[in-house]
PDB file of C-alpha atoms in Angstrom:
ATOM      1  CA  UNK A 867       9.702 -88.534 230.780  1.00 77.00           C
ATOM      2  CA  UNK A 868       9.401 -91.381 228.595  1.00 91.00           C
ATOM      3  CA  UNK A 869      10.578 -94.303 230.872  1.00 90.00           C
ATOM      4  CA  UNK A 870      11.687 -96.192 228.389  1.00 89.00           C
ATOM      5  CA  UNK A 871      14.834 -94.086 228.550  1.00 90.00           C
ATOM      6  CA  UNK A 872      15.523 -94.844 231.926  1.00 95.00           C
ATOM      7  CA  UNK A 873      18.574 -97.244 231.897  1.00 97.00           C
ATOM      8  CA  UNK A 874      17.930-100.633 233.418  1.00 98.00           C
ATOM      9  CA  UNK A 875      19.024-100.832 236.943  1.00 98.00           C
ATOM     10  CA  UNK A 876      18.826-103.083 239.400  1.00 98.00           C
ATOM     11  CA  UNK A 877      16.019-101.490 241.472  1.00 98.00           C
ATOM     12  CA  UNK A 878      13.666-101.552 238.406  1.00 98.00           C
ATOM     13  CA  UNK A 879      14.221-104.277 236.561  1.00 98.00           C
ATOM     14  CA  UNK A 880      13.168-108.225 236.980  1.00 98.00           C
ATOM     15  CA  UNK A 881      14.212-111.327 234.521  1.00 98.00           C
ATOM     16  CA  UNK A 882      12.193-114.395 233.449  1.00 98.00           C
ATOM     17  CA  UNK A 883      13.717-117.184 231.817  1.00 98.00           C
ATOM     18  CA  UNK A 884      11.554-119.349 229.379  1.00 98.00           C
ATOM     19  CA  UNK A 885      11.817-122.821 228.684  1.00 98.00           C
ATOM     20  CA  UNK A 886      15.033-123.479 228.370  1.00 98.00           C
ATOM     21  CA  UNK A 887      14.700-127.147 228.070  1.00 98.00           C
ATOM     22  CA  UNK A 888      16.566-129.476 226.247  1.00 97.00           C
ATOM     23  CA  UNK A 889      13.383-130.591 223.138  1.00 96.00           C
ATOM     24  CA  UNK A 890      13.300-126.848 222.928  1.00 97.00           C
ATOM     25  CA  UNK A 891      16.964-126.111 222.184  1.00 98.00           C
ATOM     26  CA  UNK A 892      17.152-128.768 219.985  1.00 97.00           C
ATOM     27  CA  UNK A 893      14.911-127.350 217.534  1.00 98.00           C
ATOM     28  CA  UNK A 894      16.690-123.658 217.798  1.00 98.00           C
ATOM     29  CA  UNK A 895      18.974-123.147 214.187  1.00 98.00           C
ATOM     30  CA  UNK A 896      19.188-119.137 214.927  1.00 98.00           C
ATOM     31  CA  UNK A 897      22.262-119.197 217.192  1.00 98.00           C
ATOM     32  CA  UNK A 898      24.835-121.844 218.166  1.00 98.00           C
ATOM     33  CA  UNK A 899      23.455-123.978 220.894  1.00 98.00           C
ATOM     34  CA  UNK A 900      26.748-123.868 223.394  1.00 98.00           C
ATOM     35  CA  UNK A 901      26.713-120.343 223.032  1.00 98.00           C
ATOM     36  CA  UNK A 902      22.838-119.847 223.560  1.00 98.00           C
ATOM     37  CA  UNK A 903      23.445-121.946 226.659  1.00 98.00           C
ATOM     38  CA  UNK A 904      26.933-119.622 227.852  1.00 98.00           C
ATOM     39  CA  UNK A 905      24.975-116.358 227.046  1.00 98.00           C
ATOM     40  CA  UNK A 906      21.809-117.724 229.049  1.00 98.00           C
ATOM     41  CA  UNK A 907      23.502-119.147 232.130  1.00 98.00           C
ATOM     42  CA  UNK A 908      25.571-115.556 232.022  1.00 98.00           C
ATOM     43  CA  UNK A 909      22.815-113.383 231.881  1.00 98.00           C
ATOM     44  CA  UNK A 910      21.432-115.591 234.898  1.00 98.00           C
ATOM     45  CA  UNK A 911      24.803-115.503 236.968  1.00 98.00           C
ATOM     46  CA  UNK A 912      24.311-111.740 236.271  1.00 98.00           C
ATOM     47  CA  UNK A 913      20.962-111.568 237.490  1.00 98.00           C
ATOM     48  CA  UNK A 914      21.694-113.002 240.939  1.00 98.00           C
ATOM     49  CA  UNK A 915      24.755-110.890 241.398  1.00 98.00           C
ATOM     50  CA  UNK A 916      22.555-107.812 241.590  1.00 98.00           C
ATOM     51  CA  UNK A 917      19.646-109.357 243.253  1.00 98.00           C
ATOM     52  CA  UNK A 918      17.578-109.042 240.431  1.00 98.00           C
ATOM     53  CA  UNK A 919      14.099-110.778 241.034  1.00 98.00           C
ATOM     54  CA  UNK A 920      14.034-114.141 238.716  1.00 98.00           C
ATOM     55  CA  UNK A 921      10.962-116.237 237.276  1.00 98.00           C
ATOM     56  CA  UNK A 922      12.021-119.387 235.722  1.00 98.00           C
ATOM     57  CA  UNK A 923       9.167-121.288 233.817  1.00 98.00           C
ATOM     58  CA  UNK A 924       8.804-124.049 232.700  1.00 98.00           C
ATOM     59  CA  UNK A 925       6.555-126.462 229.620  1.00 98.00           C
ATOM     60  CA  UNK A 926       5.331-129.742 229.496  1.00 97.00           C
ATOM     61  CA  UNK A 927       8.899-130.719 231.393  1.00 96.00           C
ATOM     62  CA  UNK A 928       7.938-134.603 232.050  1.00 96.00           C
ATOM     63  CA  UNK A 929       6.166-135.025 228.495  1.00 95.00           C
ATOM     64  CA  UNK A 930       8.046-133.834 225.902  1.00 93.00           C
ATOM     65  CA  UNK A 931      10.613-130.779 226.609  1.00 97.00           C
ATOM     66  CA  UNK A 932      13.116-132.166 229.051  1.00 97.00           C
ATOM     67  CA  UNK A 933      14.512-130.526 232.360  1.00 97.00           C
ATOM     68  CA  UNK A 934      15.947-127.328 232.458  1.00 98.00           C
ATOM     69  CA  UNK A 935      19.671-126.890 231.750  1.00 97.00           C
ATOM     70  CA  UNK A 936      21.092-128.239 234.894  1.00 97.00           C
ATOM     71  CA  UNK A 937      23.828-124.966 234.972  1.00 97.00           C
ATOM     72  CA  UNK A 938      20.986-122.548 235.107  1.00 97.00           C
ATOM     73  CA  UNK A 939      18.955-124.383 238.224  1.00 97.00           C
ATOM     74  CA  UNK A 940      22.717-124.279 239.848  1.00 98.00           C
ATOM     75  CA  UNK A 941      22.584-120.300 239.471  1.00 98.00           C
ATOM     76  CA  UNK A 942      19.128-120.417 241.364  1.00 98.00           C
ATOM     77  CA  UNK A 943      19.495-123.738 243.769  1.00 97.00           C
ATOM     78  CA  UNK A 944      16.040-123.160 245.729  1.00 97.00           C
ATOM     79  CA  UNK A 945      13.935-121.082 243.001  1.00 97.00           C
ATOM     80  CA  UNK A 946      10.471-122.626 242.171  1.00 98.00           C
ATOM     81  CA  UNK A 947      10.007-123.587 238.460  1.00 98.00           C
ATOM     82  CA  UNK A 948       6.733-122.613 237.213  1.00 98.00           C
ATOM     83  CA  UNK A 949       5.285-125.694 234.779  1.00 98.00           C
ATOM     84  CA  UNK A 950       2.622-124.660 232.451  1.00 98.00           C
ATOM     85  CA  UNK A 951       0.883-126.181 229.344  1.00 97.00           C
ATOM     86  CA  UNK A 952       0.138-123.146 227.065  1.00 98.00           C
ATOM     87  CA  UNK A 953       3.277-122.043 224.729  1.00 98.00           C
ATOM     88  CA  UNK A 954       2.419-118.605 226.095  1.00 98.00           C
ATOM     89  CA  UNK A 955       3.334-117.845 229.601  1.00 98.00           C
ATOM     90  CA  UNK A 956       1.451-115.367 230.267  1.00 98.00           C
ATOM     91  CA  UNK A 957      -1.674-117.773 230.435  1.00 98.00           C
ATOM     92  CA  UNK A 958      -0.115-119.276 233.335  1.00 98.00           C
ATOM     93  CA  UNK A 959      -1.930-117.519 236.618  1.00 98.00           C
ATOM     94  CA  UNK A 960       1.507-118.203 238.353  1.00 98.00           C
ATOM     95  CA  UNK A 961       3.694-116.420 235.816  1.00 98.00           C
ATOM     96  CA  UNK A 962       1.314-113.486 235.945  1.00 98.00           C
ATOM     97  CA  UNK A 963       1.431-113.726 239.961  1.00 98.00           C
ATOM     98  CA  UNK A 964       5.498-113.691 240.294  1.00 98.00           C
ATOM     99  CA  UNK A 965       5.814-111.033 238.114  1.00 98.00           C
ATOM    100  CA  UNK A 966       3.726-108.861 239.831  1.00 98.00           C
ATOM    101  CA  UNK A 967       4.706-109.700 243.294  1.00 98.00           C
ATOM    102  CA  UNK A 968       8.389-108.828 242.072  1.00 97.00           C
ATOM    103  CA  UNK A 969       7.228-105.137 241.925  1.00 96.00           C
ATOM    104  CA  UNK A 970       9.744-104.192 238.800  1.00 97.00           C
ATOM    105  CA  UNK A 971       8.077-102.504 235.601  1.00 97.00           C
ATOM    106  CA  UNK A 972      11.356-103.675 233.228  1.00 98.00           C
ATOM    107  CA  UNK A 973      10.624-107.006 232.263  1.00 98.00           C
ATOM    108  CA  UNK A 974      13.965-108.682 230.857  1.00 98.00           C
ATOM    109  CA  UNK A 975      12.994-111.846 229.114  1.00 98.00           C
ATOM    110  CA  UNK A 976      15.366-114.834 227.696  1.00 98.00           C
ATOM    111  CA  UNK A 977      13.817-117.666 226.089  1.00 98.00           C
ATOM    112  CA  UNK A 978      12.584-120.392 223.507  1.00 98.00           C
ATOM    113  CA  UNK A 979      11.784-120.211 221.347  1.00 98.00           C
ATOM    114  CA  UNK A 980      12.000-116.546 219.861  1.00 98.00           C
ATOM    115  CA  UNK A 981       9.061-116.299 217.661  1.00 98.00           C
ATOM    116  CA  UNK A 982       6.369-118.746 219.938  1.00 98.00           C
ATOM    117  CA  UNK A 983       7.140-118.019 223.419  1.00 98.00           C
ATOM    118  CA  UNK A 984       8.833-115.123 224.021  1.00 98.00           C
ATOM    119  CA  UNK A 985       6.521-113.121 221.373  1.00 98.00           C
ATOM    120  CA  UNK A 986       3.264-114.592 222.780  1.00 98.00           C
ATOM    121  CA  UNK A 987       4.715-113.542 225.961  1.00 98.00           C
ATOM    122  CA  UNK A 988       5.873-110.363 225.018  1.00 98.00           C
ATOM    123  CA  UNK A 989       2.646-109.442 223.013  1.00 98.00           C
ATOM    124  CA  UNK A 990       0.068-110.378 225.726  1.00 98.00           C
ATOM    125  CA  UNK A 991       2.166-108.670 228.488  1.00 98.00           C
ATOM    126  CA  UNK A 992       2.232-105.408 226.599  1.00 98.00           C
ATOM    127  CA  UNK A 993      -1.571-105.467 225.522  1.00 98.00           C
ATOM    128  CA  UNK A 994      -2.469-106.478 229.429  1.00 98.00           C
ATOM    129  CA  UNK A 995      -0.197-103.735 231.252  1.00 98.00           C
ATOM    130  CA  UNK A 996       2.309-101.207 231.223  1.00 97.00           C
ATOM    131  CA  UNK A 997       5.536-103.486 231.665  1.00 98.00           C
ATOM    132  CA  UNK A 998       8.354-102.861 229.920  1.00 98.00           C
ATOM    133  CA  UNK A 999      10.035-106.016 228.115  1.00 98.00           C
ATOM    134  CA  UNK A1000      13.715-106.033 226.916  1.00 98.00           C
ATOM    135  CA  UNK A1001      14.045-109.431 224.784  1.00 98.00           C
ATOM    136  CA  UNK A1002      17.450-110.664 224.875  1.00 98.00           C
ATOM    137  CA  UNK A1003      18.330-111.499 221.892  1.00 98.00           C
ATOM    138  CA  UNK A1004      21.086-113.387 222.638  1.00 98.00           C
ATOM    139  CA  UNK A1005      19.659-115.376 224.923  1.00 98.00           C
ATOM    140  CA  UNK A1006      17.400-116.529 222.830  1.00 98.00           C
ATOM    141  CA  UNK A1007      16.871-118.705 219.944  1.00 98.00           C
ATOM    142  CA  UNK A1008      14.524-119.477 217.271  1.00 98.00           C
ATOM    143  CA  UNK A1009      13.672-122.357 214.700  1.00 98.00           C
ATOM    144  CA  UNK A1010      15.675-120.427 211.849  1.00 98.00           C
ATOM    145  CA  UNK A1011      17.463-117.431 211.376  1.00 98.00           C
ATOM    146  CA  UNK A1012      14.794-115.988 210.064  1.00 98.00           C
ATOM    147  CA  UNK A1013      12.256-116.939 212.359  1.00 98.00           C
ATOM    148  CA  UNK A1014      13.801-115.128 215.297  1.00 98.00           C
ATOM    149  CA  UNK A1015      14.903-112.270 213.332  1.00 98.00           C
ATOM    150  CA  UNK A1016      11.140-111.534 212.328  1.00 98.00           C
ATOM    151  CA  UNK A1017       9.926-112.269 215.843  1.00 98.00           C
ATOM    152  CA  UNK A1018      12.299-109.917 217.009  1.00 98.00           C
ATOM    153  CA  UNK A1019      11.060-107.314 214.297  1.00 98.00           C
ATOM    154  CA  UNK A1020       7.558-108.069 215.004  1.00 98.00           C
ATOM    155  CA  UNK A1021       8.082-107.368 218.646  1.00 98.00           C
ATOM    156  CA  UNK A1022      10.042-104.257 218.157  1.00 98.00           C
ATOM    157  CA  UNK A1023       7.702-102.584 216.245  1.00 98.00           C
ATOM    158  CA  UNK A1024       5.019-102.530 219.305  1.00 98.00           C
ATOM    159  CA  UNK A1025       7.635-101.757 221.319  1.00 97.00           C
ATOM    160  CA  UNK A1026       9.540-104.692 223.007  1.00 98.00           C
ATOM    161  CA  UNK A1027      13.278-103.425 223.708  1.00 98.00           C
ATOM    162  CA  UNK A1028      15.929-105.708 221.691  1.00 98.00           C
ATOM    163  CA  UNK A1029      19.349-106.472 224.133  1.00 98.00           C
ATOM    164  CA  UNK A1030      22.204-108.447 224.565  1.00 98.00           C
ATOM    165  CA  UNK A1031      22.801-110.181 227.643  1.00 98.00           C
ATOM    166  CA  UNK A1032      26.492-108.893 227.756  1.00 98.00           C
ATOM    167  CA  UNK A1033      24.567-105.331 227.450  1.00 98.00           C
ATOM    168  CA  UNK A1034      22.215-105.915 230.354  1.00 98.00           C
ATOM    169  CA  UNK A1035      25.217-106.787 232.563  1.00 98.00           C
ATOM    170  CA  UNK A1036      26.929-103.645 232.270  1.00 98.00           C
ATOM    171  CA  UNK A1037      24.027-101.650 232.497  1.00 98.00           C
ATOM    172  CA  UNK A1038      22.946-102.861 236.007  1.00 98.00           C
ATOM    173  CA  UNK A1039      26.671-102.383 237.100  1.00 98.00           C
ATOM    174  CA  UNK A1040      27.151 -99.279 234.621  1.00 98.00           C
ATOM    175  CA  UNK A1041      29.990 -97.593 236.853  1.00 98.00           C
ATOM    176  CA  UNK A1042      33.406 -99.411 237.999  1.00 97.00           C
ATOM    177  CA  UNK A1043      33.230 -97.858 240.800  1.00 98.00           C
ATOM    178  CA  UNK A1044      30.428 -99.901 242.152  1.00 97.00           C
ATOM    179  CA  UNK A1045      33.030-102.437 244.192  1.00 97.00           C
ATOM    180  CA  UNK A1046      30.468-104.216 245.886  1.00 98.00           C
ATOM    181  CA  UNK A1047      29.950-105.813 242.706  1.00 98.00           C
ATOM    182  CA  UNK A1048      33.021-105.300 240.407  1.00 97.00           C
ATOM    183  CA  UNK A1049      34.584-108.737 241.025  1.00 96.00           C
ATOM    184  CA  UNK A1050      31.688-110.804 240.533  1.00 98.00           C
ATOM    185  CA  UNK A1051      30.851-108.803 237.854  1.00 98.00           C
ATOM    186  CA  UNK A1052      34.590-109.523 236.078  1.00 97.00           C
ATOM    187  CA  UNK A1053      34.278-113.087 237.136  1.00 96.00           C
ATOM    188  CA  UNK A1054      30.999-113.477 234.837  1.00 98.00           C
ATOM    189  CA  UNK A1055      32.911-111.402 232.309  1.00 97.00           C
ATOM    190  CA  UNK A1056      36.231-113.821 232.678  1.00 96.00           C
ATOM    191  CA  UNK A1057      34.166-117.309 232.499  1.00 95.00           C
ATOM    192  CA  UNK A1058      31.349-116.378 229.619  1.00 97.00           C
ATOM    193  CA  UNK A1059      32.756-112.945 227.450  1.00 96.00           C
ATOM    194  CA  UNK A1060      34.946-114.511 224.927  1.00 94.00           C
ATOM    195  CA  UNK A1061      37.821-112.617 223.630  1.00 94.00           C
ATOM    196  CA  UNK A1062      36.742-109.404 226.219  1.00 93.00           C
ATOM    197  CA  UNK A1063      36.952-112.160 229.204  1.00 93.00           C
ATOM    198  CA  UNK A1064      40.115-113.406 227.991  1.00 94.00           C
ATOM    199  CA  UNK A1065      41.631-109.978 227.666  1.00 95.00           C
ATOM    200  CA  UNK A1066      40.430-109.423 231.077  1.00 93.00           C
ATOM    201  CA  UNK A1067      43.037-111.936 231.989  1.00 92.00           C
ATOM    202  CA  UNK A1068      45.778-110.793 230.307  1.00 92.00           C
ATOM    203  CA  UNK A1069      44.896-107.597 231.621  1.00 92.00           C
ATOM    204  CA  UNK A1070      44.980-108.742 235.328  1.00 90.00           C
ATOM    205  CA  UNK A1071      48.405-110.646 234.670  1.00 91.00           C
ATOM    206  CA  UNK A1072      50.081-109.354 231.887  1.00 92.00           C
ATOM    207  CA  UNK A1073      50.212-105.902 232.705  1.00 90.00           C
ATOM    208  CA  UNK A1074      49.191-105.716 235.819  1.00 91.00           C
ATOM    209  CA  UNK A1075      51.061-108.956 237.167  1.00 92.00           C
ATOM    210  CA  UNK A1076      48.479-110.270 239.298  1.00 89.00           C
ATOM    211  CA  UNK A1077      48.446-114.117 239.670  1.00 89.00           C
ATOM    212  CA  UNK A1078      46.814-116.471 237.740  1.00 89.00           C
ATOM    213  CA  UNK A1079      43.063-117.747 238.619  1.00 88.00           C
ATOM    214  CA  UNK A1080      44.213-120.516 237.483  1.00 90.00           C
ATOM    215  CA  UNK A1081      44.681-123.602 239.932  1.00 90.00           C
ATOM    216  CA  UNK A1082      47.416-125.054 237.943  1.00 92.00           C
ATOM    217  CA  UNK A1083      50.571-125.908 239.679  1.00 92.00           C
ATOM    218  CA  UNK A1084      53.102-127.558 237.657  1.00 95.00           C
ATOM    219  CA  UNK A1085      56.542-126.597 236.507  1.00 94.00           C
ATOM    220  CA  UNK A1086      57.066-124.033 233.680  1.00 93.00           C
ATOM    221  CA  UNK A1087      60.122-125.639 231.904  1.00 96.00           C
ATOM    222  CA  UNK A1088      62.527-123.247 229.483  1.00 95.00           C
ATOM    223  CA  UNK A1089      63.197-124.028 225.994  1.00 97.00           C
ATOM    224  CA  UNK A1090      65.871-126.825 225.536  1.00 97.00           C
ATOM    225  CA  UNK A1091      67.079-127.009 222.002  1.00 96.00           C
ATOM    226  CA  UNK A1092      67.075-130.360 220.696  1.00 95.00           C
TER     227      UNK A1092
END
């Protein structure tokens, strides 16, 4: 069987994040910056709900790049942060190292910028080994347009797997019936999905009439004609 069929799961699956550093999303012009940041910190937030082994790494933080996104390092409090030099991580003896020690074959990979690091990454994994890497597109930004769009075409024709973060979500939860993990799952859904999150809540309320998550606690007061 071709195991690039297999669905991701989270038994065989892992997740580095790359450089997402404040010099590096500066220069990014292929997607909106707030939403690069939403769709990274949700595929993270997704990660941890299903346990999914994380490398975060890390480039010339104190020199030039910056510190990562503080709302990411708040999704992994106590995870180490692997500083390298080289563009490509997979120079880095200590990216290699966590990635193997993680056991998973499905490398899902979110980072900047799409046509430097993630490809050098991607390519040098793939020529090394027989991972598996699923590029999040969406979580990921390049330089232009056009720079991550042929980085992701370049990749994808040796192979590399293009997703969505939204997509990699419901495949590791891929049934409802999965409770253990439903709410947390909806919660990630409610706070970074858009429209879907905010018809999750008029779902809940509306038609179901559960209460409002939201804290809020003043008066509702009826229309007085003036």
């Amino acid at each position: 069987m071709n195991s690039k069929l297999e669905l991701l799961t989270p038994t065989n699956s892992q997740l580095i994040l790359i450089d997402h550093q404040p010099q590096m999303a500066f220069g990014v012009q292929s997607i909106d910056r707030q939403v690069l940041k939403n769709n990274t910190v949700a595929l993270a937030k997704s990660a941890k709900i299903f346990d999914i082994p994380t490398t975060i790494t890390t480039v010339e933080t104190e020199s030039f790049s910056g510190h990562t996104y503080p709302e990411l390092l708040d999704v992994f409090p106590d995870a180490p942060l692997l500083e390298r030099t080289s563009m490509n991580s997979w120079d880095d003896k200590k990216v290699r190292d966590a990635l193997a020690a993680n056991g998973r074959k499905k490398i899902v990979v979110s980072g900047l910028w799409t046509e430097v690091c993630n490809l050098s990454f991607a390519l040098s994994a793939l020529a090394d080994t027989d991972y598996e890497i699923y590029m999040v597109s969406d979580a990921s930004g390049g330089t232009s347009k056009e720079a991550h769009d042929m980085a992701m075409m370049r990749m994808m024709q040796v192979g590399v797997i293009p997703v969505t973060w939204q997509q990699v979500l419901l495949e590791w939860q891929r049934d409802w019936a999965r409770r253990d993990t439903y709410d947390a799952v909806i919660d990630v859904v409610r706070e970074h999905s858009g429209a879907y999150g905010m018809g999750v809540d008029y779902a809940y309320t509306m038609v179901h009439k559960a209460a409002s998550r939201s804290s809020h606690t003043g008066q509702t007061l009826a229309p007085v004609k003036a």
